[in-house]
mmCIF file of C-alpha atoms in Angstrom:
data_model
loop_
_atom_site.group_PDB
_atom_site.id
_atom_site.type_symbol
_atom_site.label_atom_id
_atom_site.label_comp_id
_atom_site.label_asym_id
_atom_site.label_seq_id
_atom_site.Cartn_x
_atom_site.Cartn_y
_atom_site.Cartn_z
ATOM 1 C CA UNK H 8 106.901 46.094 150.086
ATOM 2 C CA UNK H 9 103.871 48.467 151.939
ATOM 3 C CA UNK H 10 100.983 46.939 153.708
ATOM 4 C CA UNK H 11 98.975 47.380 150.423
ATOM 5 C CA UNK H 12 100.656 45.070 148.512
ATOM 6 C CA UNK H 13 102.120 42.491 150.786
ATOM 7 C CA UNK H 14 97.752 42.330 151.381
ATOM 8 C CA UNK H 15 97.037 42.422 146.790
ATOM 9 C CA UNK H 16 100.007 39.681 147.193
ATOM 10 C CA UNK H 17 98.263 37.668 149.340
ATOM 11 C CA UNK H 18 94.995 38.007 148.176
ATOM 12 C CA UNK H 19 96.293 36.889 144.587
ATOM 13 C CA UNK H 20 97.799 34.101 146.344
ATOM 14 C CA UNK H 21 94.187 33.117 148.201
ATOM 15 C CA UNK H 22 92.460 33.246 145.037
ATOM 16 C CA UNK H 23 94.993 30.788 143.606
ATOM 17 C CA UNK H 24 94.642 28.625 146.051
ATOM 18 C CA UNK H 25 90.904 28.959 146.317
ATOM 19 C CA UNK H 26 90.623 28.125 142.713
ATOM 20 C CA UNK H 27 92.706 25.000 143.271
ATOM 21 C CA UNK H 28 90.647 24.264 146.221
ATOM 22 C CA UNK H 29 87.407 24.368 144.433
ATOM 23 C CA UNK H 30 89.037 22.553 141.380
ATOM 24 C CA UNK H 31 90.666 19.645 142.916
ATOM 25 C CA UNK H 32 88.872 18.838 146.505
ATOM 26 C CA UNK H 33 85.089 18.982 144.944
ATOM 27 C CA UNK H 34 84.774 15.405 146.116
ATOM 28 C CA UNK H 35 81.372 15.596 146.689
ATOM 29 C CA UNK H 36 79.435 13.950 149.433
ATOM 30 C CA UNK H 37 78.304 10.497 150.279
ATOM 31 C CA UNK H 38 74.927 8.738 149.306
ATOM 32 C CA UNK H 39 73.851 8.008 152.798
ATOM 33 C CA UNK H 40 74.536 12.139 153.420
ATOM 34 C CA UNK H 41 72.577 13.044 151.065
ATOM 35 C CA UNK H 42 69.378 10.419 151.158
ATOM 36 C CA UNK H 43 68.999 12.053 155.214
ATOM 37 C CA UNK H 44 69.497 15.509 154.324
ATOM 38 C CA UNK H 45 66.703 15.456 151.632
ATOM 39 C CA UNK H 46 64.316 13.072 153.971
ATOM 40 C CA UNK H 47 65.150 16.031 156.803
ATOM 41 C CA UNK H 48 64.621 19.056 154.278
ATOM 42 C CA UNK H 49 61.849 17.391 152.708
ATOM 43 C CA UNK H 50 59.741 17.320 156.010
ATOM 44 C CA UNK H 51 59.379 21.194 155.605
ATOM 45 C CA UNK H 52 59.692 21.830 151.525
ATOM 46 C CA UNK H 53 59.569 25.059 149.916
ATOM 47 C CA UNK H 54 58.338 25.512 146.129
ATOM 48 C CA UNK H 55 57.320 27.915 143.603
ATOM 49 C CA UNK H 56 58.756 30.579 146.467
ATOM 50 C CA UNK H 57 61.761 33.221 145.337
ATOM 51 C CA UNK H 58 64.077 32.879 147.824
ATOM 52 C CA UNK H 59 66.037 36.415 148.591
ATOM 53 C CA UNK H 60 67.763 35.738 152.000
ATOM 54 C CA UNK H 61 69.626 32.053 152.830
ATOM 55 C CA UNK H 62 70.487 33.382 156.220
ATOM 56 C CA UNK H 63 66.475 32.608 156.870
ATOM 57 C CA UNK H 64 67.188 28.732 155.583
ATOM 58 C CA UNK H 65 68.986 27.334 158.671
ATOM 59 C CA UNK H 66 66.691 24.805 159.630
ATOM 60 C CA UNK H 67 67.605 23.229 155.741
ATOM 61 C CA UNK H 68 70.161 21.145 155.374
ATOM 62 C CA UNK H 69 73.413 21.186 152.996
ATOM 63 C CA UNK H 70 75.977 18.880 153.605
ATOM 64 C CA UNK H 71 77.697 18.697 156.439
ATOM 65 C CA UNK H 72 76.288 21.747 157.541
ATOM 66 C CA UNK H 73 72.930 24.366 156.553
ATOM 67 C CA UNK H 74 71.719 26.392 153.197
ATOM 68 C CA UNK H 75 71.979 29.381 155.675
ATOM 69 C CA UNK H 76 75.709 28.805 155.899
ATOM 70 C CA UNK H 77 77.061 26.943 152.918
ATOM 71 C CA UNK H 78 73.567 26.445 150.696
ATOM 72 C CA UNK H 79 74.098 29.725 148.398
ATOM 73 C CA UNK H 80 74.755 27.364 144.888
ATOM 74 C CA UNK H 81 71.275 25.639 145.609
ATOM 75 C CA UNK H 82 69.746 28.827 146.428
ATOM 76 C CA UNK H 83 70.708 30.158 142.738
ATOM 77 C CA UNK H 84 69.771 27.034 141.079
ATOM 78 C CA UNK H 85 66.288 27.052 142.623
ATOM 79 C CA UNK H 86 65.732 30.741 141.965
ATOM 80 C CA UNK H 87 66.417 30.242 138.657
ATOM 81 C CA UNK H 88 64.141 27.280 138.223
ATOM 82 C CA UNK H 89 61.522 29.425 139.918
ATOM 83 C CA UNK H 90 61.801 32.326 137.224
ATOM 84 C CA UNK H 91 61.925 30.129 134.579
ATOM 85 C CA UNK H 92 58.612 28.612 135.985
ATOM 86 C CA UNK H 93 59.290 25.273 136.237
ATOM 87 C CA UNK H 94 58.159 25.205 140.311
ATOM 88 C CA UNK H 95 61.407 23.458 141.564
ATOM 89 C CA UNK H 96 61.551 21.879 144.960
ATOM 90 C CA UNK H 97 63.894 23.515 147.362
ATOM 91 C CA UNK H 98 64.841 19.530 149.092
ATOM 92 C CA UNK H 99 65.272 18.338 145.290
ATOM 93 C CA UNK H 100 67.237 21.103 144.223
ATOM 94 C CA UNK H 101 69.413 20.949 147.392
ATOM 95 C CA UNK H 102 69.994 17.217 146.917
ATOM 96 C CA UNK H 103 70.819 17.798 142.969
ATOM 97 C CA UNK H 104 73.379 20.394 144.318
ATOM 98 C CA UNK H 105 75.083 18.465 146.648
ATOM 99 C CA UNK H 106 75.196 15.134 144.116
ATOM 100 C CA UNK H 107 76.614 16.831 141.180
ATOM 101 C CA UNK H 108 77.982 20.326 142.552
ATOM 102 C CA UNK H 109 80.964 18.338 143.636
ATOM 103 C CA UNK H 110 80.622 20.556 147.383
ATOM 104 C CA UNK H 111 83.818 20.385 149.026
ATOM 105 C CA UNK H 112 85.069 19.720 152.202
ATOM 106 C CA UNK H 113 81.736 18.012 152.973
ATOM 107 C CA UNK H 114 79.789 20.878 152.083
ATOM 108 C CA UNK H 115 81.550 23.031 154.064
ATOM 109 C CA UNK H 116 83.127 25.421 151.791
ATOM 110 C CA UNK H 117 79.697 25.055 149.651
ATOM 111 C CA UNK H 118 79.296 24.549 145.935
ATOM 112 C CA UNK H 119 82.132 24.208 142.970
ATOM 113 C CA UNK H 120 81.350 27.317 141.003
ATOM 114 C CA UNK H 121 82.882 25.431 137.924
ATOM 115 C CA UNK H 122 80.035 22.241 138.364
ATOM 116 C CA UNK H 123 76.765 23.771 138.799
ATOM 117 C CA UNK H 124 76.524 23.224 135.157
ATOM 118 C CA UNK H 125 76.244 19.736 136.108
ATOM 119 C CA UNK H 126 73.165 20.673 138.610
ATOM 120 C CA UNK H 127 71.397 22.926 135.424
ATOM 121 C CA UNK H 128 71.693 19.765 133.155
ATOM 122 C CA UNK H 129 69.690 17.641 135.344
ATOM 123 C CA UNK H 130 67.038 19.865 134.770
ATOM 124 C CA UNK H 131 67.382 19.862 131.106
ATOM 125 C CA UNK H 132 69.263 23.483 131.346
ATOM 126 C CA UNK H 133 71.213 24.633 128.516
ATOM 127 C CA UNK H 134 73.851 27.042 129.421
ATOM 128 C CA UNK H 135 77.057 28.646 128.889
ATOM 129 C CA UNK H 136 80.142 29.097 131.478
ATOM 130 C CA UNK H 137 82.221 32.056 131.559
ATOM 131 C CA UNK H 138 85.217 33.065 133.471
ATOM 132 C CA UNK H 139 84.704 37.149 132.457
ATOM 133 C CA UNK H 140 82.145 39.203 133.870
ATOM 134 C CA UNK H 141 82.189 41.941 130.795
ATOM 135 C CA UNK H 142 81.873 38.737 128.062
ATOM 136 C CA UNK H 143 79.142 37.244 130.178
ATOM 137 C CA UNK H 144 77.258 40.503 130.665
ATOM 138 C CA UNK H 145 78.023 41.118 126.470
ATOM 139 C CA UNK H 146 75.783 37.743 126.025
ATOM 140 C CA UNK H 147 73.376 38.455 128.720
ATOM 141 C CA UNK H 148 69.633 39.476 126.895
ATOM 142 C CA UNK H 149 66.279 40.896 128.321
ATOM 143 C CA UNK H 150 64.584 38.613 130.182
ATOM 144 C CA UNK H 151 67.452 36.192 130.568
ATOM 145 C CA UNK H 152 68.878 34.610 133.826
ATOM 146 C CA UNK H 153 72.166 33.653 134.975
ATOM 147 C CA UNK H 154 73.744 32.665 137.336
ATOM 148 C CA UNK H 155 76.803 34.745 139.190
ATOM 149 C CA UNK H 156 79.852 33.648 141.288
ATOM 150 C CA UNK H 157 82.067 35.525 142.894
ATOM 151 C CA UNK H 158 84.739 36.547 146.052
ATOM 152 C CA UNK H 159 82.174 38.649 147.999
ATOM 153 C CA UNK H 160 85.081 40.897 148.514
ATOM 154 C CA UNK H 161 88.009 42.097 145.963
ATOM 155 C CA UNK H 162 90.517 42.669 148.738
ATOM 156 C CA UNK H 163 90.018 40.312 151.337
ATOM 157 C CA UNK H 164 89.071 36.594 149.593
ATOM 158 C CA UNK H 165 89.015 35.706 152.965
ATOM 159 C CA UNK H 166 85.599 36.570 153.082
ATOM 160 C CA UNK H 167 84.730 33.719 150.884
ATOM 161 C CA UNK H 168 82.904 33.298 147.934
ATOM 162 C CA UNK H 169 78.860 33.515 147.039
ATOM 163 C CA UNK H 170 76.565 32.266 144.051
ATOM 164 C CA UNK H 171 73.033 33.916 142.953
ATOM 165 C CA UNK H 172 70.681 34.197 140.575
ATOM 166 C CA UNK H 173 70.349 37.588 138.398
ATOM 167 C CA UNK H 174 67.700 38.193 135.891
ATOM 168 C CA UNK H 175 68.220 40.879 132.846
ATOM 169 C CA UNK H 176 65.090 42.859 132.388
ATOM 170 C CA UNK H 177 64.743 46.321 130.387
ATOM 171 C CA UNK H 178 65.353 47.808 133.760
ATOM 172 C CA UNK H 179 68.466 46.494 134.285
ATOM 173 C CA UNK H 180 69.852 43.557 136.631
ATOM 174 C CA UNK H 181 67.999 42.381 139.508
ATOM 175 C CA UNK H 182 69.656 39.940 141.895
ATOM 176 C CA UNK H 183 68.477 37.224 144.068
ATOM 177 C CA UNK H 184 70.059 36.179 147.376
ATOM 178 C CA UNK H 185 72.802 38.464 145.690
ATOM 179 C CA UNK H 186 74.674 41.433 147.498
ATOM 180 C CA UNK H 187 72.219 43.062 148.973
ATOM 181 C CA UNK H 188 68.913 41.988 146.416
ATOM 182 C CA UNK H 189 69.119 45.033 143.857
ATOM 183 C CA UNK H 190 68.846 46.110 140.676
ATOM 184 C CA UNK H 191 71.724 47.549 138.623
ATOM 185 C CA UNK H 192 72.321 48.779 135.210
ATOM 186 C CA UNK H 193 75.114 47.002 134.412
ATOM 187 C CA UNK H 194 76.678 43.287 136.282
ATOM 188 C CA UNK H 195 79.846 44.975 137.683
ATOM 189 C CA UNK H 196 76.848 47.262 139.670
ATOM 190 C CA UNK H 197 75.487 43.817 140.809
ATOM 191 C CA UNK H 198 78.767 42.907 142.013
ATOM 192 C CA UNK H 199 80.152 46.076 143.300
ATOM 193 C CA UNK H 200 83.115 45.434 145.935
ATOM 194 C CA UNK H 201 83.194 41.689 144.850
ATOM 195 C CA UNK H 202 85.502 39.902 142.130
ATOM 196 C CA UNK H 203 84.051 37.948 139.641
ATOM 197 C CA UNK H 204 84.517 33.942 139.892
ATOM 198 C CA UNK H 205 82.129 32.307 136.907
ATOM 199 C CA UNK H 206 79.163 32.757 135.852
ATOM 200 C CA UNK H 207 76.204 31.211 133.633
ATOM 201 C CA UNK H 208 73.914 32.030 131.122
ATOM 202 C CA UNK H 209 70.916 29.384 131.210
ATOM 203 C CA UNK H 210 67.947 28.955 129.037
ATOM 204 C CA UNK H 211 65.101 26.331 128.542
ATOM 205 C CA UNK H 212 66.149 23.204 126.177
ATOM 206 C CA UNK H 213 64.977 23.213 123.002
ATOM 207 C CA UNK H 214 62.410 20.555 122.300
#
């Protein structure tokens, strides 16, 4: 076996494991975590703000750890809320995420990219999951948002994993807090060297 696939080996192994992770150690955090992480974030509160860089959020607080680290599933969810106007709190938003996001290993390894679902339906989100990029893109419309998770890099999962918000527009697909904040005709331009994890499609409720 070359170098090149003893390393696709491996990496297939990673995002096994990695899925398993995320799937099975989402344990979420305790109460008493969370209550002082939301009093601490809510002493300096962002809202109504799009928020294109989490590596400017360290003084916020996710889990055991910060936003600017771990914090990129709140950062989607509160984009989101922002461009579908509803003027979310980042401090709320964080504490949704880390009460129903199932985080895992205290936050540590961030968000489970298969419960942020859970997050959107506190907000009275409706919203579909998928596991394929070209079937999510397929049921993507203009002006619609989603949100996107994936391995930030195809061949080396150690690199971890990253969720943001993307909006469709007649342009094409802008990202926020994404791979380097651009705009793309299509979502495998969005996620260029990464792998695609899940993703959702979100829209207002209904009534």
């Amino acid at each position: 076996m070359n170098l090149y696939h003893f390393w696709e080996s491996f990496n297939s192994l990673l995002e096994t494991a990695g899925t398993i992770l995320y799937a099975f150690l989402g344990k979420g955090l305790k109460e008493s975590r969370i209550a002082d992480n939301f009093a601490a974030n809510s002493s300096h509160d962002i809202t109504g703000k799009m928020l294109t860089s989490q590596k400017q959020l360290s003084a916020y607080r996710f889990g055991a750890g910060s936003v600017a680290d771990t914090g990129c599933g709140a950062v989607s969810i509160y984009n989101v809320l922002n461009i579908l106007r509803m003027n979310p709190s980042l401090a709320e938003v964080i504490s949704m995420t880390e009460r129903y996001a199932r985080p895992v290993l205290g936050g540590r390894a961030g968000a489970n990219p298969f419960a942020a679902g859970r997050v959107l339906e506190q907000y009275h989100l409706d919203y579909e999951m998928y596991k394929s990029a070209d079937k999510m893109e397929a049921a993507m419309k203009n002006g619609s948002v989603s949100i996107v998770v994936m391995w930030n890099e195809e061949t080396d999962l150690l690199k971890g994993a990253h969720f943001y918000a993307v909006e469709k527009t007649d342009r094409g697909i802008r990202s926020y807090n994404g791979p380097g904040d651009h705009q793309d005709q299509s979502l495998a331009g969005v996620i260029g060297k990464g792998k695609f994890i899940a993703g959702y499609t979100i829209q207002k409720r209904n009534g």
